[in-house]
mmCIF file of C-alpha atoms in Angstrom:
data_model
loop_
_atom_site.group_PDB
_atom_site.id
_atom_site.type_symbol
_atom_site.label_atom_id
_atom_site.label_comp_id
_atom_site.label_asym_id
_atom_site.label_seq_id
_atom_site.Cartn_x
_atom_site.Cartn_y
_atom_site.Cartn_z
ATOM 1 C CA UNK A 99 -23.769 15.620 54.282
ATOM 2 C CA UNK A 100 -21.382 14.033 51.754
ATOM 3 C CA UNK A 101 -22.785 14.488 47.834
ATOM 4 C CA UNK A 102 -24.400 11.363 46.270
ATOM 5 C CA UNK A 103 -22.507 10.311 43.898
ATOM 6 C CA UNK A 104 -22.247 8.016 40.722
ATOM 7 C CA UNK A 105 -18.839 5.425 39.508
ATOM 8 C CA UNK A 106 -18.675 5.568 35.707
ATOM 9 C CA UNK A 107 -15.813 3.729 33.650
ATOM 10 C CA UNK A 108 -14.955 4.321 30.174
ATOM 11 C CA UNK A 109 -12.752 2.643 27.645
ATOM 12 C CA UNK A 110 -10.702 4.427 24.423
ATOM 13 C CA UNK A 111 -8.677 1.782 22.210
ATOM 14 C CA UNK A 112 -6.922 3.004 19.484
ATOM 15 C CA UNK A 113 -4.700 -0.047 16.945
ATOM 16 C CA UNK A 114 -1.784 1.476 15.509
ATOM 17 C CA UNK A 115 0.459 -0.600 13.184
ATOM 18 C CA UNK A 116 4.139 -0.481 14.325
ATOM 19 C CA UNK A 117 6.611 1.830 12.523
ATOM 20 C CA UNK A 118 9.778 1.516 13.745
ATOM 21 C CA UNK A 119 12.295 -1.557 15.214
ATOM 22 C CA UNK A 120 14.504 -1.391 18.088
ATOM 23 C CA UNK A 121 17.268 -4.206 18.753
ATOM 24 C CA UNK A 122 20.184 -3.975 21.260
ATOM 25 C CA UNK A 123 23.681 -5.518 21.064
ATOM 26 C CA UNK A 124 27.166 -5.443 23.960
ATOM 27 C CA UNK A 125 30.555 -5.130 23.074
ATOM 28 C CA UNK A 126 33.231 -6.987 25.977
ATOM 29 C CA UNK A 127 36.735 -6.373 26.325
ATOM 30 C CA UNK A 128 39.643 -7.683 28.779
ATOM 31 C CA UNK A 129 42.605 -5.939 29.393
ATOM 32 C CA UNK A 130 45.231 -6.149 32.111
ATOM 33 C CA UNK A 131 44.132 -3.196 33.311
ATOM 34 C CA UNK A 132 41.238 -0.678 33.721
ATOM 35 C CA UNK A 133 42.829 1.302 30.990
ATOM 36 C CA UNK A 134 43.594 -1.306 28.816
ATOM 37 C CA UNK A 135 40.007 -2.912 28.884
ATOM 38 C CA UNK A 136 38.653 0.404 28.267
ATOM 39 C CA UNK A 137 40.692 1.119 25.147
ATOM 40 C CA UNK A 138 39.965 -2.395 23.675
ATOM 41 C CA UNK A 139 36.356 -1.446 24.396
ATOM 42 C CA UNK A 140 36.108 1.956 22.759
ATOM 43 C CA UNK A 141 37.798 0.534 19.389
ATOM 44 C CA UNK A 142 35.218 -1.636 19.265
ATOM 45 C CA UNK A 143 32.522 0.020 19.862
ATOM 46 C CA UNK A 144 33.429 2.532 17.498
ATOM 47 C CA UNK A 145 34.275 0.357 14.651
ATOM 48 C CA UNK A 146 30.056 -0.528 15.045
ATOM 49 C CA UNK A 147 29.240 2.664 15.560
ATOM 50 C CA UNK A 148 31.245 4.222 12.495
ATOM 51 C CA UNK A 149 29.227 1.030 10.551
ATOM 52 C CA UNK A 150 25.931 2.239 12.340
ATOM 53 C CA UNK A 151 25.956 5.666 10.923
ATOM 54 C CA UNK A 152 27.241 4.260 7.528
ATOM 55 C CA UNK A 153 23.702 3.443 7.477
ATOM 56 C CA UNK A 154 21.922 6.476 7.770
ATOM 57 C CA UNK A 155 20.733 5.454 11.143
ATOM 58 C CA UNK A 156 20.830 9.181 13.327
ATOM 59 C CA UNK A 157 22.557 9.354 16.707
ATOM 60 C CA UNK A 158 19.834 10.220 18.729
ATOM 61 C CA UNK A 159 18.644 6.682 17.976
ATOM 62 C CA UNK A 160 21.894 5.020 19.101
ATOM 63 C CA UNK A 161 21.924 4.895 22.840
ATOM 64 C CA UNK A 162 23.919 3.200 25.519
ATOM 65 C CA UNK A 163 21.653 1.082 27.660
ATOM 66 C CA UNK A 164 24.490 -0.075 30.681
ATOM 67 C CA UNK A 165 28.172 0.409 30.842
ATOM 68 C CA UNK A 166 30.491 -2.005 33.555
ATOM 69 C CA UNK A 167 33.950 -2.109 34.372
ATOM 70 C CA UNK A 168 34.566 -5.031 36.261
ATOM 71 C CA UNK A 169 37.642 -6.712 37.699
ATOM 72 C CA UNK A 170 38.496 -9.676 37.238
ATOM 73 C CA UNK A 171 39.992 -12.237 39.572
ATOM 74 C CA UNK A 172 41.379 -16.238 39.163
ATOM 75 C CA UNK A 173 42.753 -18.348 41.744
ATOM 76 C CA UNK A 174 46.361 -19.987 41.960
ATOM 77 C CA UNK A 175 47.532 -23.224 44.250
ATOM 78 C CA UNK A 176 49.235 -21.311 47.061
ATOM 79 C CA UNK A 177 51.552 -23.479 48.844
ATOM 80 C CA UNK A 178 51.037 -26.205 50.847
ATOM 81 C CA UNK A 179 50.915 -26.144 54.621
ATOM 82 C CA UNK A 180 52.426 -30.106 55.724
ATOM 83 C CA UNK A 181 50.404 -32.497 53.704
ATOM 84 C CA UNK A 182 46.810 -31.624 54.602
ATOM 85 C CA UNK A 183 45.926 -28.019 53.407
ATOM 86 C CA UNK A 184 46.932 -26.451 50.437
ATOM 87 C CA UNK A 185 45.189 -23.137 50.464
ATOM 88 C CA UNK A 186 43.933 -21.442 46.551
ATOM 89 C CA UNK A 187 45.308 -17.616 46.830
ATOM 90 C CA UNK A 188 42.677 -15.442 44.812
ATOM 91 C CA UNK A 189 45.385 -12.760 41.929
ATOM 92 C CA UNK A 190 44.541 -9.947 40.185
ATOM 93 C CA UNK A 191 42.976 -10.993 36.663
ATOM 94 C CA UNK A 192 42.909 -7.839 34.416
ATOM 95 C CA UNK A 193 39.316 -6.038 33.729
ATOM 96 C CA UNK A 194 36.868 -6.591 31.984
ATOM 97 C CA UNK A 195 34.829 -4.049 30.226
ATOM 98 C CA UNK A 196 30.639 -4.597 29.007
ATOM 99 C CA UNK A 197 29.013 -2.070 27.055
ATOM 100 C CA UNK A 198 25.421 -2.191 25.648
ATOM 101 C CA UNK A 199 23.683 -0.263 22.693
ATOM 102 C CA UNK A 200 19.982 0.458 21.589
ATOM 103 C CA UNK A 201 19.324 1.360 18.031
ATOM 104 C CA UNK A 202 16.053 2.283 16.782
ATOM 105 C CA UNK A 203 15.440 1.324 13.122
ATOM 106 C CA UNK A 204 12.885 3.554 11.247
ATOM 107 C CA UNK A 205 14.010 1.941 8.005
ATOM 108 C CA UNK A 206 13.200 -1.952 9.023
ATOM 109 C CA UNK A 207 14.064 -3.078 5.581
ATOM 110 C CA UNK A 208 17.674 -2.875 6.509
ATOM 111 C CA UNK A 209 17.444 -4.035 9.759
ATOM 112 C CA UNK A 210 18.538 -7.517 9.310
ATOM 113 C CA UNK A 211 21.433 -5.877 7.101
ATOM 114 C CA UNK A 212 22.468 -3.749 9.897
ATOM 115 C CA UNK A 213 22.192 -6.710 12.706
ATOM 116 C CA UNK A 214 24.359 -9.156 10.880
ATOM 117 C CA UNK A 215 26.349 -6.226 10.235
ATOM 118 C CA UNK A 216 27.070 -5.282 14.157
ATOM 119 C CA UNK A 217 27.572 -9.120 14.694
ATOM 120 C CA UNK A 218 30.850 -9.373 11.595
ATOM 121 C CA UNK A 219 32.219 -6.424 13.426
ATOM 122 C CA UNK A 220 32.075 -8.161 16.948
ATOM 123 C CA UNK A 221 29.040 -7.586 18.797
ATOM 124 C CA UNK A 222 27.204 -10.108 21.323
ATOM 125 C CA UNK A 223 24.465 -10.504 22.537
ATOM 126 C CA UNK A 224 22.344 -9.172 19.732
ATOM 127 C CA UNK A 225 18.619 -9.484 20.739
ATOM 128 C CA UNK A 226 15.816 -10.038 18.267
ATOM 129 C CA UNK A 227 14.003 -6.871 16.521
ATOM 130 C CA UNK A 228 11.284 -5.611 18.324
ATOM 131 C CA UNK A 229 8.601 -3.418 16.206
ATOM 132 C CA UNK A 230 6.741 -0.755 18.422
ATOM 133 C CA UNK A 231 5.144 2.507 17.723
ATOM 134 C CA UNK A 232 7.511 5.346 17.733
ATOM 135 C CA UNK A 233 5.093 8.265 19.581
ATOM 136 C CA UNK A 234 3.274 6.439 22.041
ATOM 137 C CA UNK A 235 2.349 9.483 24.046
ATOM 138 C CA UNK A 236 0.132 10.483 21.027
ATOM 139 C CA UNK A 237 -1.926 6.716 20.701
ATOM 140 C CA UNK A 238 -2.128 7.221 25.052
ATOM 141 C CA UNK A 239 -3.665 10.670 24.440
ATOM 142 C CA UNK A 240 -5.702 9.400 21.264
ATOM 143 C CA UNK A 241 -7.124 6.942 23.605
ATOM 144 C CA UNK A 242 -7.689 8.804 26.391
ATOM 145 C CA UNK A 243 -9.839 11.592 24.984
ATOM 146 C CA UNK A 244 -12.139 8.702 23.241
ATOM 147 C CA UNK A 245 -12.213 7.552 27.178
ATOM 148 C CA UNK A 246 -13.423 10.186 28.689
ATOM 149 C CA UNK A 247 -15.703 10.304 25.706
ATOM 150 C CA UNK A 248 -17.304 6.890 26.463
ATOM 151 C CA UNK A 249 -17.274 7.966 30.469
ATOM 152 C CA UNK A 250 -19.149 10.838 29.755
ATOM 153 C CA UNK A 251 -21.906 8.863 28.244
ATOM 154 C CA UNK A 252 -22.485 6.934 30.142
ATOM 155 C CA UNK A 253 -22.346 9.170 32.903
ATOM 156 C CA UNK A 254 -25.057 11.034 31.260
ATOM 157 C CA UNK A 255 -27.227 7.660 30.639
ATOM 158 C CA UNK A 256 -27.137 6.958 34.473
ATOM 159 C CA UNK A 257 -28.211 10.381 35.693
ATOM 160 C CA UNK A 258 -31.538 10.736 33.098
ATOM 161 C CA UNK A 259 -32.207 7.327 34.404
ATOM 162 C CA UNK A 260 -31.778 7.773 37.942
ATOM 163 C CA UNK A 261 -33.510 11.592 37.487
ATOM 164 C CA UNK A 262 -30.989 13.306 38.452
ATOM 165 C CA UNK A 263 -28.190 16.021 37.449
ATOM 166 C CA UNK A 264 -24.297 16.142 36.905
ATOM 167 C CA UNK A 265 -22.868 18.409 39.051
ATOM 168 C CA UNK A 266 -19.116 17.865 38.887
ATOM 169 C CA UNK A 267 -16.402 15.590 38.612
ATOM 170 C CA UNK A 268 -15.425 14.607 41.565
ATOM 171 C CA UNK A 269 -12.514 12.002 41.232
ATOM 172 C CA UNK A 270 -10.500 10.803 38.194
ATOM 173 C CA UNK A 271 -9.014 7.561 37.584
ATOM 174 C CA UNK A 272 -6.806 5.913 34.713
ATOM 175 C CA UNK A 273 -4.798 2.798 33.787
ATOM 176 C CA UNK A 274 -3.218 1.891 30.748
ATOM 177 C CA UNK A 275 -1.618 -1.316 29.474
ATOM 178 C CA UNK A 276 1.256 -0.913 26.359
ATOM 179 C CA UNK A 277 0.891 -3.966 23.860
ATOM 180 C CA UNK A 278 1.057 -4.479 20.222
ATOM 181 C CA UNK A 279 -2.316 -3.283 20.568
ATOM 182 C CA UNK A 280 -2.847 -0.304 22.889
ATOM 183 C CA UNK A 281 -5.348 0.044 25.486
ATOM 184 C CA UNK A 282 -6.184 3.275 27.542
ATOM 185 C CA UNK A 283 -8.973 2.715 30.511
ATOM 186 C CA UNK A 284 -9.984 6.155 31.290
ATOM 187 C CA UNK A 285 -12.177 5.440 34.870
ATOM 188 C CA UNK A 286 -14.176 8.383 36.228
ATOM 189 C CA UNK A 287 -15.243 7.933 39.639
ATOM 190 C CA UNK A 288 -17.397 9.512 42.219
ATOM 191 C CA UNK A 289 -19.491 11.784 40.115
ATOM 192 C CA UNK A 290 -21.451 14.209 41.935
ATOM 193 C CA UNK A 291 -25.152 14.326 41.024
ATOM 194 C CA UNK A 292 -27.803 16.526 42.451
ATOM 195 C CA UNK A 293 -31.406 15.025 42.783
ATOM 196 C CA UNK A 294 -33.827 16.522 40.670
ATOM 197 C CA UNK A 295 -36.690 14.206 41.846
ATOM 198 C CA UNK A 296 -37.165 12.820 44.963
ATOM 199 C CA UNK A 297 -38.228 8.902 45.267
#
């Protein structure tokens, strides 16, 4: 016969004030050809870059989110055909070249230094800051363990009441949802009891 079993759900909510800002910014370029867009691009994007590390911002919190290379195409009055139809003929345009950057602030005092300063040097696009938490992992796993915690509890509440005894665990369940304030829902389901009463 399958075990009896009790559902228990527990909750673990840990507030952690943010400590770090992220903001991203692109850098476009034509050229009249692949090569061309691509070198217009580069200078660019190192000119922030060289700017970016001026301000003791480290590289392994400058990333590149997307890259395209994309061609680029216009369309010229071909010539007409009697007086009715004069078709458009679609040309060769050049290339066009989008690049986009992450940077993670741990300093946000400078940050609106450092944005205005990607903008003078020719970045678009530049999104607001976002603040976050740096090491979410650890607030997850913070949360979790107060979870289980909470399950266990209860878990313990329901068997003296019902008169009977925790055997195992028998299925695990968990969901999380990432906000300005974090929230870990550690469910425990399908306890196994064992009677030690009978009704």
């Amino acid at each position: 016969p399958m075990p009896a079993t009790i559902s228990v759900s527990g909750e673990g909510e840990v507030l952690a004030v943010p400590d770090i800002g992220t903001f991203s910014f692109s850098v476009t370029a034509d050229g009249v050809d692949a090569a061309a867009a691509q070198e217009t691009s580069g200078t660019k994007i190192n000119e922030i870059l060289a700017y970016v590390t001026e301000q003791e911002i480290a590289e392994e919190d400058v990333k590149t989110q997307n890259y395209y290379l994309n061609q680029k195409w216009k369309y010229e009055q071909g010539q007409c055909l009697g007086d009715v139809y004069c078709p458009n003929n679609r040309v060769e345009d050049g290339y066009t070249v989008s690049q986009t950057i992450t940077v993670k602030l741990r300093n946000t005092e400078i940050a609106k230094a450092v944005i205005a300063g990607v903008g003078e040097r020719g970045a678009t696009n530049i999104s607001s800051l976002n603040f976050t938490v740096d090491d979410v992992e650890a607030l997850k796993a913070e949360a979790r363990a107060k979870a289980i915690v909470d399950a266990k509890a209860k878990a313990e509440v329901l068997a003296d009441q019902l008169g009977v005894r925790i055997v195992r665990l028998s299925s695990y369940y968990e969901n999380s949802t990432d906000g300005p304030k974090m929230f870990y829902d550690t469910r425990m389901m399908g306890m196994d009891v064992a009677e030690e009463s009978s009704f």
